[in-house]
Amino acid sequence: MPDVYNWQIGRTMTYPYPEAHPRQQFAAVFNINRCIGCQTCTGACKATWTFSRGQEYMWWNNVETKPYGSYPQHWDVKALKLLDEAHQAAGVKPNWDRTQANEKAPYGVYNGLTLTEAAGPNEVVLGYLPADAEWRSPNFYEDTSTAYRGGPFGLSPDGATLPEHQAWFFYLMRICNHCTYPACLAACPRKAIYKREEDGIVLIDQERCRGYRKCVEACPYKKAMYRGTTQVSEKCVGCYPRVEGADPLSDGVPMEARCMAVCPGKIRLNGLVEIAEDGSWVEAPQHPLYYLVRIAQVALPLYPQFGTEPNIYYIPPRWAPRPYLRQMFGPGVDQAIERYIAPSRELLAVLQLFRTTQKMIFRFEIEEGALVREVEVNGKMWQMYDDTVIGFDAQGREVVRLSVVEPLHERPLERLNSI
């Protein structure tokens, strides 16, 4: 198989097709620390795309409770187990070499097998086909935490303190990662799956698909799903009509996907990043996604060791055990959390842009404001400024302007706490 470069694992890897990259890539950052588990994103996607017969168990967007929840059930545990067994069979001990971290390999080098490299002699990608029962509910173990040691009245004598809570869970919001090297595309014998040149969105040509379910088997995130009534596979389409600017509300510029635009917790930021011929992100320090992923490095890919180079990134939760998070998001977890806890002046401003406009933001500017707070964080002095961040759309027009310090509105006395 050809060799392709995967910047998330810091090295070349084998993939069935030669490198071919889109002009722009659909990408997003999800801030786990802000998610309230309301499933508004899930409902919006279901109502928009998967409301028909045969799609009852299709949840292109879902929010699952970690560490126990998953949809389909056990998808990540089973994928990690398969990869672990492949490493044992090959006599390989996987690890991350952080000493080799550089601009082209920000997380260091992954010295282990990817899913394409671990595939058997009759496989293109190492994977498994979930049993029907595993698709029965997207909400198994919702809001279920790890074990809690209670005292009198059910209260823990130790309390709860950061950086790691004794009892913990967090919400993991998931859509198709629109990977740079999609496992579903690699495995499809009909070549029915493709990445769009204009935005990198991964789609299934349903006229070519014959329902072999190789995509379902290969995708480690299980975001390709089989529809029995039509006998073809379907998946998240990245709300491409909105990305194309074809929505009546778009004013001709790219808009965020539906699951992004409805989020009341303001945890999502969706956009398009420019891609160079070699697959790297074109340097754009004032693009919010480029800034969060490549400069601040607070947003990390989900299971980068799978080797698909996913394009959905996560700001990891502060309170969960670090070994668990490193397995899920790679070795950049400690640095990402440290920078999120005490954000730089620029990072704090950029974080305000999440879910403030339906139009994708392609550039931001910051107008400096006054110092409003000075406090010690993790033994170091941290300063907060009331800066103003301005977001611009694809045509360079201002679409949002807001301050770091949010305005406080008081109800008048005659309407105080009234309904």
Short mmCIF file of C-alpha atoms in Angstrom, two decimals:
data_model
loop_
_atom_site.label_atom_id
_atom_site.label_comp_id
_atom_site.label_asym_id
_atom_site.label_seq_id
_atom_site.Cartn_x
_atom_site.Cartn_y
_atom_site.Cartn_z
CA MET A 1 0.00 0.00 0.00
CA PRO A 2 1.15 3.60 -0.54
CA ASP A 3 2.70 5.63 2.25
CA VAL A 4 0.89 8.79 3.37
CA TYR A 5 1.89 11.37 5.97
CA ASN A 6 -0.28 11.65 9.09
CA TRP A 7 0.68 14.74 11.12
CA GLN A 8 -1.36 13.61 14.13
CA ILE A 9 0.88 10.56 14.64
CA GLY A 10 3.98 12.36 13.37
CA ARG A 11 5.00 9.89 10.66
CA THR A 12 4.11 8.21 7.40
CA MET A 13 1.74 5.25 7.47
CA THR A 14 0.28 2.82 4.97
CA TYR A 15 -3.09 3.57 3.35
CA PRO A 16 -4.76 1.92 0.31
CA TYR A 17 -4.77 5.13 -1.78
CA PRO A 18 -2.09 7.74 -2.50
CA GLU A 19 -2.32 11.13 -0.83
CA ALA A 20 -4.97 13.44 -2.29
CA HIS A 21 -6.15 16.41 -0.29
CA PRO A 22 -9.11 18.79 -0.57
CA ARG A 23 -8.70 22.54 -0.98
CA GLN A 24 -10.44 23.11 2.34
CA GLN A 25 -11.31 20.75 5.18
CA PHE A 26 -14.53 20.66 7.21
CA ALA A 27 -13.39 20.73 10.85
CA ALA A 28 -14.72 21.53 14.31
CA VAL A 29 -13.68 21.93 17.93
CA PHE A 30 -15.89 20.60 20.75
CA ASN A 31 -15.30 21.88 24.30
CA ILE A 32 -16.15 18.95 26.58
CA ASN A 33 -15.90 21.18 29.67
CA ARG A 34 -19.00 23.10 28.60
CA CYS A 35 -21.30 20.27 27.48
CA ILE A 36 -24.46 19.87 29.59
CA GLY A 37 -25.64 16.65 27.90
CA CYS A 38 -28.94 18.15 26.74
CA GLN A 39 -28.91 16.21 23.42
CA THR A 40 -30.18 19.26 21.50
CA CYS A 41 -27.57 18.54 18.84
CA THR A 42 -28.75 14.93 18.63
CA GLY A 43 -32.37 15.98 18.18
CA ALA A 44 -31.51 18.57 15.55
CA CYS A 45 -29.59 16.05 13.45
CA LYS A 46 -32.30 13.41 13.85
CA ALA A 47 -35.04 15.85 12.81
CA THR A 48 -33.05 17.09 9.82
CA TRP A 49 -31.53 13.94 8.34
CA THR A 50 -32.65 10.64 9.93
CA PHE A 51 -36.40 10.82 10.45
CA SER A 52 -37.48 8.24 7.81
CA ARG A 53 -38.33 4.57 7.95
CA GLY A 54 -35.25 2.42 8.35
CA GLN A 55 -33.35 5.23 10.08
CA GLU A 56 -34.81 4.66 13.54
CA TYR A 57 -31.49 3.51 14.99
CA MET A 58 -29.35 5.95 13.04
CA TRP A 59 -27.85 8.66 15.25
CA TRP A 60 -25.34 10.50 13.09
CA ASN A 61 -24.82 12.84 16.02
CA ASN A 62 -24.91 11.40 19.51
CA VAL A 63 -23.71 12.43 22.95
CA GLU A 64 -22.52 9.53 25.08
CA THR A 65 -21.46 9.44 28.74
CA LYS A 66 -17.90 8.32 29.31
CA PRO A 67 -16.42 6.09 30.60
CA TYR A 68 -19.28 3.58 30.27
CA GLY A 69 -21.57 4.90 27.56
CA SER A 70 -21.08 4.33 23.83
CA TYR A 71 -23.08 4.05 20.62
CA PRO A 72 -22.99 1.43 19.31
CA GLN A 73 -22.24 -0.20 22.63
CA HIS A 74 -18.54 -0.78 23.38
CA TRP A 75 -17.35 0.68 20.04
CA ASP A 76 -14.16 2.19 21.47
CA VAL A 77 -13.41 -0.67 23.88
CA LYS A 78 -13.67 -3.21 21.06
CA ALA A 79 -11.58 -1.14 18.64
CA LEU A 80 -8.84 -0.64 21.24
CA LYS A 81 -8.90 -4.34 22.11
CA LEU A 82 -8.48 -5.34 18.47
CA LEU A 83 -5.55 -2.96 18.12
CA ASP A 84 -3.99 -4.26 21.33
CA GLU A 85 -4.27 -7.86 20.12
CA ALA A 86 -2.65 -6.88 16.81
CA HIS A 87 0.26 -5.28 18.67
CA GLN A 88 0.74 -8.39 20.79
CA ALA A 89 0.67 -10.64 17.71
CA ALA A 90 3.23 -8.44 15.96
CA GLY A 91 5.43 -8.11 19.04
CA VAL A 92 5.06 -4.32 19.00
CA LYS A 93 4.78 -2.20 22.15
CA PRO A 94 2.97 1.00 21.15
CA ASN A 95 4.08 4.30 22.67
CA TRP A 96 4.30 8.00 21.93
CA ASP A 97 7.75 9.56 21.57
CA ARG A 98 7.24 13.15 22.72
CA THR A 99 10.93 13.96 22.24
CA GLN A 100 10.32 14.09 18.48
CA ALA A 101 7.56 16.68 18.70
CA ASN A 102 7.93 19.50 16.19
CA GLU A 103 5.80 21.71 13.95
CA LYS A 104 5.02 18.81 11.58
CA ALA A 105 4.43 16.41 14.47
CA PRO A 106 2.97 18.48 17.34
CA TYR A 107 2.16 15.44 19.51
CA GLY A 108 5.40 13.59 18.82
CA VAL A 109 5.67 10.26 17.00
CA TYR A 110 3.35 7.30 17.54
CA ASN A 111 5.41 4.11 17.52
CA GLY A 112 2.59 1.66 17.10
CA LEU A 113 0.34 0.18 14.44
CA THR A 114 -2.56 2.08 12.92
CA LEU A 115 -5.75 0.27 11.89
CA THR A 116 -4.60 -0.05 8.27
CA GLU A 117 -1.17 -1.27 9.35
CA ALA A 118 -2.67 -3.77 11.80
CA ALA A 119 -5.06 -5.30 9.25
CA GLY A 120 -4.83 -9.02 8.59
CA PRO A 121 -3.99 -10.67 5.25
CA ASN A 122 -7.60 -10.58 4.05
CA GLU A 123 -8.42 -7.14 5.48
CA VAL A 124 -7.85 -3.58 4.35
CA VAL A 125 -8.63 -2.11 7.77
CA LEU A 126 -8.72 -3.80 11.17
CA GLY A 127 -12.33 -3.62 12.36
CA TYR A 128 -15.46 -5.46 13.44
CA LEU A 129 -19.17 -5.46 12.63
CA PRO A 130 -21.35 -4.60 15.66
CA ALA A 131 -24.18 -6.98 16.53
CA ASP A 132 -27.70 -5.64 16.02
CA ALA A 133 -28.26 -5.44 19.79
CA GLU A 134 -25.37 -3.00 20.13
CA TRP A 135 -27.31 -0.40 18.12
CA ARG A 136 -30.44 -0.59 20.27
CA SER A 137 -29.97 2.63 22.27
CA PRO A 138 -27.70 5.69 22.09
CA ASN A 139 -28.18 6.48 25.79
CA PHE A 140 -26.96 3.41 27.66
CA TYR A 141 -25.19 4.48 30.88
CA GLU A 142 -26.20 8.11 30.42
CA ASP A 143 -25.12 10.19 33.43
CA THR A 144 -23.53 7.11 35.03
CA SER A 145 -20.37 8.00 36.95
CA THR A 146 -17.53 5.92 38.26
CA ALA A 147 -17.71 4.51 41.80
CA TYR A 148 -18.36 7.02 44.58
CA ARG A 149 -17.18 6.52 48.17
CA GLY A 150 -19.83 8.14 50.32
CA GLY A 151 -19.92 8.97 54.01
CA PRO A 152 -22.79 10.08 56.28
CA PHE A 153 -25.79 11.24 54.28
CA GLY A 154 -24.05 10.03 51.12
CA LEU A 155 -21.45 12.79 51.27
CA SER A 156 -17.81 12.04 50.55
CA PRO A 157 -15.48 12.98 53.41
CA ASP A 158 -12.86 13.99 50.85
CA GLY A 159 -15.09 16.28 48.77
CA ALA A 160 -14.36 16.94 45.12
CA THR A 161 -11.26 18.80 44.02
CA LEU A 162 -9.46 19.32 40.76
CA PRO A 163 -7.50 18.13 38.89
CA GLU A 164 -9.14 14.70 39.28
CA HIS A 165 -12.51 13.91 40.82
CA GLN A 166 -13.01 10.71 42.79
CA ALA A 167 -16.29 10.01 40.99
CA TRP A 168 -16.45 11.33 37.43
CA PHE A 169 -18.03 11.13 34.03
CA PHE A 170 -18.10 13.40 31.03
CA TYR A 171 -20.09 13.80 27.85
CA LEU A 172 -18.46 12.90 24.55
CA MET A 173 -20.28 14.45 21.63
CA ARG A 174 -19.66 12.65 18.33
CA ILE A 175 -20.32 13.05 14.64
CA CYS A 176 -18.47 11.66 11.64
CA ASN A 177 -14.88 12.89 11.87
CA HIS A 178 -14.63 13.43 8.09
CA CYS A 179 -11.18 11.94 8.40
CA THR A 180 -8.24 12.79 6.18
CA TYR A 181 -7.65 9.05 5.70
CA PRO A 182 -11.13 7.56 6.22
CA ALA A 183 -11.22 3.89 7.17
CA CYS A 184 -14.67 3.60 5.59
CA LEU A 185 -13.35 4.87 2.26
CA ALA A 186 -10.36 2.54 2.42
CA ALA A 187 -12.52 -0.54 3.02
CA CYS A 188 -15.34 0.05 0.52
CA PRO A 189 -15.04 -2.55 -2.29
CA ARG A 190 -17.41 -0.52 -4.50
CA LYS A 191 -15.46 2.75 -4.17
CA ALA A 192 -18.77 4.33 -3.22
CA ILE A 193 -17.22 6.57 -0.55
CA TYR A 194 -15.33 9.75 -1.40
CA LYS A 195 -14.01 12.99 0.08
CA ARG A 196 -15.27 16.16 -1.56
CA GLU A 197 -12.50 18.24 -3.11
CA GLU A 198 -14.06 21.54 -2.05
CA ASP A 199 -14.49 20.86 1.68
CA GLY A 200 -13.21 17.38 2.59
CA ILE A 201 -16.65 16.15 3.66
CA VAL A 202 -16.85 12.34 3.38
CA LEU A 203 -19.97 11.09 1.56
CA ILE A 204 -21.41 7.78 0.38
CA ASP A 205 -22.64 7.51 -3.20
CA GLN A 206 -25.81 5.54 -2.56
CA GLU A 207 -26.19 4.59 -6.22
CA ARG A 208 -22.85 2.76 -6.10
CA CYS A 209 -23.31 1.31 -2.58
CA ARG A 210 -24.47 -2.31 -2.44
CA GLY A 211 -24.77 -2.58 1.33
CA TYR A 212 -21.76 -4.83 1.96
CA ARG A 213 -21.27 -2.97 5.28
CA LYS A 214 -17.50 -2.94 4.92
CA CYS A 215 -17.63 0.75 5.87
CA VAL A 216 -19.51 -0.09 9.07
CA GLU A 217 -16.94 -2.75 9.89
CA ALA A 218 -13.93 -0.55 9.13
CA CYS A 219 -14.88 2.77 10.73
CA PRO A 220 -13.41 2.65 14.26
CA TYR A 221 -15.84 5.36 15.39
CA LYS A 222 -18.82 3.44 13.91
CA LYS A 223 -20.25 6.48 12.15
CA ALA A 224 -21.18 4.66 8.95
CA MET A 225 -24.55 2.95 9.46
CA TYR A 226 -26.51 0.39 7.45
CA ARG A 227 -30.13 1.07 6.52
CA GLY A 228 -32.06 -2.16 6.10
CA THR A 229 -35.01 -0.69 4.18
CA THR A 230 -32.81 0.57 1.33
CA GLN A 231 -29.94 -1.91 1.83
CA VAL A 232 -27.30 0.79 1.59
CA SER A 233 -25.14 2.59 4.14
CA GLU A 234 -25.59 6.18 5.27
CA LYS A 235 -23.64 8.59 7.44
CA CYS A 236 -23.26 12.20 8.58
CA VAL A 237 -23.09 14.46 5.52
CA GLY A 238 -21.61 17.45 7.33
CA CYS A 239 -24.78 19.41 6.47
CA TYR A 240 -23.08 20.18 3.15
CA PRO A 241 -25.89 22.41 1.78
CA ARG A 242 -25.19 24.77 4.69
CA VAL A 243 -21.43 24.51 4.18
CA GLU A 244 -21.91 25.38 0.51
CA GLY A 245 -23.80 28.55 1.47
CA ALA A 246 -27.00 27.28 -0.18
CA ASP A 247 -29.18 27.69 2.92
CA PRO A 248 -31.61 30.63 2.63
CA LEU A 249 -30.20 32.07 5.87
CA SER A 250 -26.58 31.85 4.75
CA ASP A 251 -26.31 35.01 2.65
CA GLY A 252 -24.13 32.99 0.30
CA VAL A 253 -21.40 32.13 2.82
CA PRO A 254 -20.64 28.82 4.59
CA MET A 255 -22.72 28.09 7.67
CA GLU A 256 -22.13 25.79 10.60
CA ALA A 257 -23.73 22.33 10.53
CA ARG A 258 -27.10 21.93 12.28
CA CYS A 259 -25.70 20.13 15.32
CA MET A 260 -23.20 22.98 15.79
CA ALA A 261 -25.69 25.80 15.33
CA VAL A 262 -28.28 24.65 17.89
CA CYS A 263 -25.91 24.01 20.83
CA PRO A 264 -27.20 25.90 23.90
CA GLY A 265 -24.03 25.09 25.88
CA LYS A 266 -21.90 26.93 23.31
CA ILE A 267 -19.45 24.06 23.14
CA ARG A 268 -19.02 23.87 19.34
CA LEU A 269 -17.06 25.85 16.77
CA ASN A 270 -17.30 24.66 13.16
CA GLY A 271 -15.44 25.92 10.12
CA LEU A 272 -13.31 25.26 7.05
CA VAL A 273 -9.51 25.26 7.17
CA GLU A 274 -7.35 25.71 4.09
CA ILE A 275 -5.26 22.67 3.14
CA ALA A 276 -1.92 22.72 1.32
CA GLU A 277 -0.99 20.21 -1.39
CA ASP A 278 1.01 18.14 1.09
CA GLY A 279 -2.01 17.85 3.41
CA SER A 280 -0.79 20.31 6.03
CA TRP A 281 -2.93 23.15 7.28
CA VAL A 282 -2.05 26.42 5.57
CA GLU A 283 -0.71 28.78 8.21
CA ALA A 284 -3.54 31.05 9.37
CA PRO A 285 -2.92 32.24 12.95
CA GLN A 286 -6.09 34.38 12.94
CA HIS A 287 -8.36 31.51 11.92
CA PRO A 288 -10.05 30.34 15.15
CA LEU A 289 -9.76 26.61 14.37
CA TYR A 290 -6.13 26.91 13.26
CA TYR A 291 -5.40 28.87 16.41
CA LEU A 292 -7.07 26.36 18.76
CA VAL A 293 -5.62 23.22 17.14
CA ARG A 294 -2.20 24.25 15.86
CA ILE A 295 -1.12 27.27 17.94
CA ALA A 296 -2.75 27.00 21.38
CA GLN A 297 -3.01 23.20 20.99
CA VAL A 298 -5.90 22.98 23.45
CA ALA A 299 -8.05 20.94 21.03
CA LEU A 300 -7.03 17.33 20.31
CA PRO A 301 -8.12 14.55 17.92
CA LEU A 302 -10.15 11.55 19.13
CA TYR A 303 -8.05 8.35 19.23
CA PRO A 304 -5.29 9.61 16.91
CA GLN A 305 -3.60 6.20 17.19
CA PHE A 306 -6.28 4.76 14.90
CA GLY A 307 -4.48 6.55 12.06
CA THR A 308 -7.48 8.06 10.28
CA GLU A 309 -6.44 11.66 11.08
CA PRO A 310 -9.89 12.78 12.27
CA ASN A 311 -10.90 16.41 11.74
CA ILE A 312 -13.13 16.83 14.80
CA TYR A 313 -11.13 18.04 17.82
CA TYR A 314 -11.88 18.10 21.55
CA ILE A 315 -10.85 20.30 24.45
CA PRO A 316 -10.47 17.54 27.07
CA PRO A 317 -12.28 17.65 30.45
CA ARG A 318 -10.36 18.96 33.43
CA TRP A 319 -11.64 16.52 36.08
CA ALA A 320 -11.14 13.07 34.49
CA PRO A 321 -8.09 10.84 35.11
CA ARG A 322 -5.20 11.79 32.85
CA PRO A 323 -4.27 8.21 31.77
CA TYR A 324 -7.82 7.71 30.49
CA LEU A 325 -7.70 11.01 28.61
CA ARG A 326 -4.27 10.29 27.12
CA GLN A 327 -5.58 7.01 25.73
CA MET A 328 -8.52 8.87 24.19
CA PHE A 329 -6.87 12.07 22.93
CA GLY A 330 -3.16 11.30 22.79
CA PRO A 331 -0.17 12.71 24.68
CA GLY A 332 -1.11 16.38 24.27
CA VAL A 333 -3.72 16.15 27.06
CA ASP A 334 -1.65 17.56 29.94
CA GLN A 335 -0.53 20.61 28.00
CA ALA A 336 -4.04 21.21 26.62
CA ILE A 337 -5.66 21.15 30.07
CA GLU A 338 -2.95 23.32 31.59
CA ARG A 339 -3.46 25.96 28.90
CA TYR A 340 -7.25 25.76 29.22
CA ILE A 341 -7.21 26.19 33.02
CA ALA A 342 -5.16 29.38 32.75
CA PRO A 343 -5.81 30.58 29.19
CA SER A 344 -3.62 33.15 27.55
CA ARG A 345 -5.15 36.52 26.77
CA GLU A 346 -5.66 35.54 23.12
CA LEU A 347 -7.05 32.08 23.91
CA LEU A 348 -9.60 33.47 26.36
CA ALA A 349 -10.87 35.83 23.65
CA VAL A 350 -11.08 33.11 20.99
CA LEU A 351 -13.04 30.84 23.34
CA GLN A 352 -15.82 33.45 23.34
CA LEU A 353 -16.47 32.75 19.63
CA PHE A 354 -18.04 29.34 20.26
CA ARG A 355 -21.66 29.19 19.05
CA THR A 356 -22.12 32.92 18.61
CA THR A 357 -23.20 32.91 14.95
CA GLN A 358 -24.48 30.36 12.46
CA LYS A 359 -22.03 31.61 9.86
CA MET A 360 -18.61 30.00 9.84
CA ILE A 361 -15.87 32.30 11.14
CA PHE A 362 -12.79 32.44 8.94
CA ARG A 363 -10.83 35.14 10.77
CA PHE A 364 -10.81 36.86 14.13
CA GLU A 365 -9.39 40.11 15.47
CA ILE A 366 -8.95 41.20 19.07
CA GLU A 367 -9.34 44.73 20.40
CA GLU A 368 -7.55 45.02 23.72
CA GLY A 369 -9.45 46.11 26.81
CA ALA A 370 -8.77 46.89 30.45
CA LEU A 371 -7.37 44.54 33.08
CA VAL A 372 -10.33 43.28 35.14
CA ARG A 373 -8.93 40.48 37.27
CA GLU A 374 -5.65 39.21 38.64
CA VAL A 375 -5.53 35.93 40.53
CA GLU A 376 -3.16 33.04 41.25
CA VAL A 377 -3.81 29.85 39.21
CA ASN A 378 -1.71 26.75 39.85
CA GLY A 379 0.91 28.81 41.62
CA LYS A 380 1.23 31.42 38.89
CA MET A 381 -0.32 34.84 38.52
CA TRP A 382 -3.04 34.98 35.86
CA GLN A 383 -4.55 38.12 34.40
CA MET A 384 -7.91 38.59 32.71
CA TYR A 385 -8.60 41.44 30.33
CA ASP A 386 -11.94 42.67 29.01
CA ASP A 387 -10.89 42.34 25.38
CA THR A 388 -13.29 42.41 22.44
CA VAL A 389 -13.13 39.61 19.87
CA ILE A 390 -14.49 40.14 16.36
CA GLY A 391 -15.32 37.33 13.92
CA PHE A 392 -15.43 37.62 10.12
CA ASP A 393 -17.16 35.40 7.55
CA ALA A 394 -15.79 33.95 4.30
CA GLN A 395 -16.25 37.31 2.55
CA GLY A 396 -14.43 39.25 5.25
CA ARG A 397 -17.59 40.77 6.72
CA GLU A 398 -17.97 41.21 10.47
CA VAL A 399 -20.52 38.71 11.80
CA VAL A 400 -19.96 38.82 15.56
CA ARG A 401 -18.44 41.16 18.12
CA LEU A 402 -18.41 40.41 21.84
CA SER A 403 -16.42 41.13 24.97
CA VAL A 404 -14.66 38.71 27.28
CA VAL A 405 -16.64 40.05 30.24
CA GLU A 406 -20.24 39.20 29.49
CA PRO A 407 -22.81 41.94 30.19
CA LEU A 408 -25.02 41.53 33.25
CA HIS A 409 -28.68 42.46 32.89
CA GLU A 410 -30.80 43.04 36.00
CA ARG A 411 -34.57 42.74 35.91
CA PRO A 412 -36.45 45.85 36.99
CA LEU A 413 -38.12 45.57 40.39
CA GLU A 414 -41.64 45.35 38.99
CA ARG A 415 -40.68 42.23 37.00
CA LEU A 416 -38.25 40.67 39.43
CA ASN A 417 -38.43 36.83 39.25
CA SER A 418 -41.83 37.08 37.60
CA ILE A 419 -43.21 34.80 34.90
#
